């Protein structure tokens, strides 16, 4: 018996087999790499709820809206344009509290505005909410009053009052979110926080006159306000947009602020309220979140 050597024919077969396997593997990897992900969500009926940090007075104003002062360049409008949402019902109103979502609001012009939640329907598929800072006149006590004073604004003397107001914010927000879900059960709901207003330390000419301890109280209230909002979103099971963290480095005293200083400008922004750059920034945050499918 003679041995049959492994000649060129057998080795060629092995090489061809290996090449075929390699081609199949590479084709599979290419298919995986090029496989489209889940389609980006689309929205048809968007309702924006909120106060002046949503309405963005004088950015610019095109709708006085009985004293609500809504801008056509506020973040709801920018989001609607970015995501091509034709049906936007912007019910944000300067001075709004959570109670004004379900009750009639009396604006600074002395006019009555209907409850914001009346804009919701079972067909609403997107809701953004930016509200809470005006409950029990929190923001007025913190910023508006200070802006108008010609003397030092003693915020630190009211620290206990601010704490008591903030203690009541989370349950008020959770109740409001639940009412939104009842009226618009199909809607994707985002709770949008407030930005950072003061720098981490120091002072500047754009701020109201405050003692160092007053500025620290302001920072603490700003920070805790956002923390309560985040906790409320978690408890109610809706998405939270952390505008506060994103705005770090864009406080009132910064070179590129997202909030106006103590002196307002009727062609740019109300005093201690959102600037156009800030509305553009929060709009990008919201739009980026909305392009991602909601995990259930």
mmCIF file of C-alpha atoms in Angstrom, residues 35 74 96 103 111 117 136 147 158 177 189 196 210 219 226 240 263 265 268 282:
data_model
loop_
_atom_site.group_PDB
_atom_site.id
_atom_site.type_symbol
_atom_site.label_atom_id
_atom_site.label_comp_id
_atom_site.label_asym_id
_atom_site.label_seq_id
_atom_site.Cartn_x
_atom_site.Cartn_y
_atom_site.Cartn_z
ATOM 1 C CA UNK A 35 -28.132 47.805 9.843
ATOM 2 C CA UNK A 74 -38.841 80.314 22.997
ATOM 3 C CA UNK A 96 -47.555 80.726 36.182
ATOM 4 C CA UNK A 103 -57.030 76.936 37.381
ATOM 5 C CA UNK A 111 -56.221 89.672 32.837
ATOM 6 C CA UNK A 117 -54.097 71.921 30.801
ATOM 7 C CA UNK A 136 -45.811 80.663 46.725
ATOM 8 C CA UNK A 147 -33.831 93.342 41.396
ATOM 9 C CA UNK A 158 -35.545 84.223 54.527
ATOM 10 C CA UNK A 177 -47.796 65.518 36.091
ATOM 11 C CA UNK A 189 -43.845 63.999 28.950
ATOM 12 C CA UNK A 196 -28.011 77.914 36.884
ATOM 13 C CA UNK A 210 -26.588 90.907 47.860
ATOM 14 C CA UNK A 219 -27.454 79.348 44.876
ATOM 15 C CA UNK A 226 -33.833 71.630 40.373
ATOM 16 C CA UNK A 240 -36.248 64.964 33.264
ATOM 17 C CA UNK A 263 -31.436 95.121 33.894
ATOM 18 C CA UNK A 265 -34.016 94.732 27.543
ATOM 19 C CA UNK A 268 -33.650 90.856 24.018
ATOM 20 C CA UNK A 282 -32.403 74.184 26.077
#
